[in-house]
Amino acid sequence: PGKETTYFGQKTLTAVRKYQAVQGFVPANVVGVKTRAALNKYLGVTPATPPASQTPAKTTTPPATPKPVKTITAPTPAPAPAITPNNQRAMVQTLDNILKALQGSGNK
């Protein structure tokens, strides 16, 4: 007495479960309707009627720990062939041929 808080921790949960067992209720993780009614009767409290839209708080389960993601690495591409004077001349000739073809077709 005198050190009450609104924190519902492990000690409170243990006490609620013990109280529920003594009352003949199935011990649960919440103060349900039967437990609340028994506590109110014991304390001599007449609870106010909650609005119809009010629902009791639900306990939530923490989200599961995500599974590790498998890392996939792309293969290293082969290095580009080295430019030699011979293949450079061939590339320039190919580009010249493409340009001439485009100019001859009216595309510029």
mmCIF file of C-alpha atoms in Angstrom:
data_model
loop_
_atom_site.group_PDB
_atom_site.id
_atom_site.type_symbol
_atom_site.label_atom_id
_atom_site.label_comp_id
_atom_site.label_asym_id
_atom_site.label_seq_id
_atom_site.Cartn_x
_atom_site.Cartn_y
_atom_site.Cartn_z
ATOM 1 C CA PRO A 1 0.000 0.000 0.000
ATOM 2 C CA GLY A 2 1.178 3.447 -0.905
ATOM 3 C CA LYS A 3 3.466 2.272 -3.750
ATOM 4 C CA GLU A 4 0.771 1.500 -6.333
ATOM 5 C CA THR A 5 1.406 2.264 -9.987
ATOM 6 C CA THR A 6 -0.457 1.690 -13.222
ATOM 7 C CA TYR A 7 2.361 -0.538 -14.514
ATOM 8 C CA PHE A 8 1.170 -4.089 -15.297
ATOM 9 C CA GLY A 9 4.454 -5.962 -15.001
ATOM 10 C CA GLN A 10 5.517 -9.496 -14.104
ATOM 11 C CA LYS A 11 4.739 -9.105 -10.371
ATOM 12 C CA THR A 12 1.215 -7.863 -11.131
ATOM 13 C CA LEU A 13 0.662 -10.675 -13.648
ATOM 14 C CA THR A 14 1.796 -13.273 -11.091
ATOM 15 C CA ALA A 15 -0.541 -11.824 -8.449
ATOM 16 C CA VAL A 16 -3.480 -11.738 -10.904
ATOM 17 C CA ARG A 17 -2.926 -15.368 -11.900
ATOM 18 C CA LYS A 18 -2.770 -16.453 -8.241
ATOM 19 C CA TYR A 19 -5.968 -14.519 -7.479
ATOM 20 C CA GLN A 20 -7.704 -16.056 -10.502
ATOM 21 C CA ALA A 21 -6.697 -19.572 -9.405
ATOM 22 C CA VAL A 22 -7.975 -18.982 -5.844
ATOM 23 C CA GLN A 23 -11.284 -17.705 -7.292
ATOM 24 C CA GLY A 24 -11.597 -20.837 -9.450
ATOM 25 C CA PHE A 25 -10.999 -18.984 -12.709
ATOM 26 C CA VAL A 26 -8.643 -20.186 -15.412
ATOM 27 C CA PRO A 27 -5.487 -18.092 -14.884
ATOM 28 C CA ALA A 28 -4.984 -15.721 -17.802
ATOM 29 C CA ASN A 29 -2.688 -12.938 -18.944
ATOM 30 C CA VAL A 30 -5.361 -10.268 -18.425
ATOM 31 C CA VAL A 31 -7.807 -9.009 -15.840
ATOM 32 C CA GLY A 32 -10.935 -10.186 -17.628
ATOM 33 C CA VAL A 33 -14.616 -9.592 -16.911
ATOM 34 C CA LYS A 34 -14.889 -12.264 -14.173
ATOM 35 C CA THR A 35 -11.678 -11.184 -12.428
ATOM 36 C CA ARG A 36 -12.644 -7.511 -12.556
ATOM 37 C CA ALA A 37 -16.131 -8.298 -11.156
ATOM 38 C CA ALA A 38 -14.625 -10.361 -8.313
ATOM 39 C CA LEU A 39 -12.136 -7.604 -7.467
ATOM 40 C CA ASN A 40 -14.862 -4.937 -7.549
ATOM 41 C CA LYS A 41 -17.050 -7.067 -5.247
ATOM 42 C CA TYR A 42 -14.145 -7.608 -2.850
ATOM 43 C CA LEU A 43 -13.354 -3.880 -2.839
ATOM 44 C CA GLY A 44 -17.028 -2.909 -2.579
ATOM 45 C CA VAL A 45 -16.817 -0.889 -5.771
ATOM 46 C CA THR A 46 -19.702 -0.449 -8.174
ATOM 47 C CA PRO A 47 -18.103 0.098 -11.575
ATOM 48 C CA ALA A 48 -19.511 2.656 -13.968
ATOM 49 C CA THR A 49 -21.031 1.181 -17.097
ATOM 50 C CA PRO A 50 -18.601 1.783 -19.949
ATOM 51 C CA PRO A 51 -19.909 3.166 -23.240
ATOM 52 C CA ALA A 52 -20.972 0.504 -25.736
ATOM 53 C CA SER A 53 -18.109 1.454 -28.066
ATOM 54 C CA GLN A 54 -15.436 0.835 -25.417
ATOM 55 C CA THR A 55 -13.708 -2.523 -25.720
ATOM 56 C CA PRO A 56 -11.192 -4.023 -23.316
ATOM 57 C CA ALA A 57 -7.541 -3.709 -24.223
ATOM 58 C CA LYS A 58 -6.047 -6.740 -25.912
ATOM 59 C CA THR A 59 -2.627 -8.094 -25.202
ATOM 60 C CA THR A 60 -0.277 -8.141 -28.133
ATOM 61 C CA THR A 61 2.453 -10.541 -29.020
ATOM 62 C CA PRO A 62 5.715 -8.938 -30.026
ATOM 63 C CA PRO A 63 6.540 -9.401 -33.709
ATOM 64 C CA ALA A 64 8.656 -12.385 -34.601
ATOM 65 C CA THR A 65 12.324 -11.774 -35.234
ATOM 66 C CA PRO A 66 12.830 -11.647 -38.994
ATOM 67 C CA LYS A 67 14.837 -14.454 -40.530
ATOM 68 C CA PRO A 68 18.203 -13.467 -41.955
ATOM 69 C CA VAL A 69 18.176 -12.670 -45.654
ATOM 70 C CA LYS A 70 20.467 -14.720 -47.843
ATOM 71 C CA THR A 71 22.929 -12.495 -49.655
ATOM 72 C CA ILE A 72 23.286 -13.229 -53.329
ATOM 73 C CA THR A 73 26.259 -11.831 -55.142
ATOM 74 C CA ALA A 74 26.300 -11.398 -58.889
ATOM 75 C CA PRO A 75 29.157 -13.002 -60.737
ATOM 76 C CA THR A 76 31.946 -10.677 -61.685
ATOM 77 C CA PRO A 77 31.654 -9.829 -65.371
ATOM 78 C CA ALA A 78 34.518 -10.742 -67.640
ATOM 79 C CA PRO A 79 36.807 -7.836 -68.316
ATOM 80 C CA ALA A 80 36.254 -6.031 -71.605
ATOM 81 C CA PRO A 81 38.745 -6.977 -74.252
ATOM 82 C CA ALA A 82 41.641 -4.634 -74.565
ATOM 83 C CA ILE A 83 41.495 -2.143 -77.404
ATOM 84 C CA THR A 84 44.267 -2.848 -79.824
ATOM 85 C CA PRO A 85 45.138 -0.876 -82.921
ATOM 86 C CA ASN A 86 43.574 -3.620 -85.083
ATOM 87 C CA ASN A 87 40.214 -3.798 -83.305
ATOM 88 C CA GLN A 88 40.160 -0.019 -82.888
ATOM 89 C CA ARG A 89 40.463 0.362 -86.691
ATOM 90 C CA ALA A 90 37.690 -2.201 -87.098
ATOM 91 C CA MET A 91 35.405 -0.313 -84.688
ATOM 92 C CA VAL A 92 36.056 3.007 -86.389
ATOM 93 C CA GLN A 93 35.364 1.432 -89.783
ATOM 94 C CA THR A 94 32.108 -0.089 -88.474
ATOM 95 C CA LEU A 95 30.989 3.252 -87.060
ATOM 96 C CA ASP A 96 31.865 4.999 -90.335
ATOM 97 C CA ASN A 97 29.810 2.438 -92.244
ATOM 98 C CA ILE A 98 26.835 2.972 -89.897
ATOM 99 C CA LEU A 99 27.088 6.775 -90.333
ATOM 100 C CA LYS A 100 27.288 6.501 -94.120
ATOM 101 C CA ALA A 101 24.279 4.189 -94.130
ATOM 102 C CA LEU A 102 22.290 6.605 -92.002
ATOM 103 C CA GLN A 103 23.271 9.581 -94.166
ATOM 104 C CA GLY A 104 22.307 7.710 -97.321
ATOM 105 C CA SER A 105 18.873 6.858 -95.877
ATOM 106 C CA GLY A 106 18.101 10.475 -95.075
ATOM 107 C CA ASN A 107 18.626 10.093 -91.273
ATOM 108 C CA LYS A 108 21.098 12.462 -89.727
#
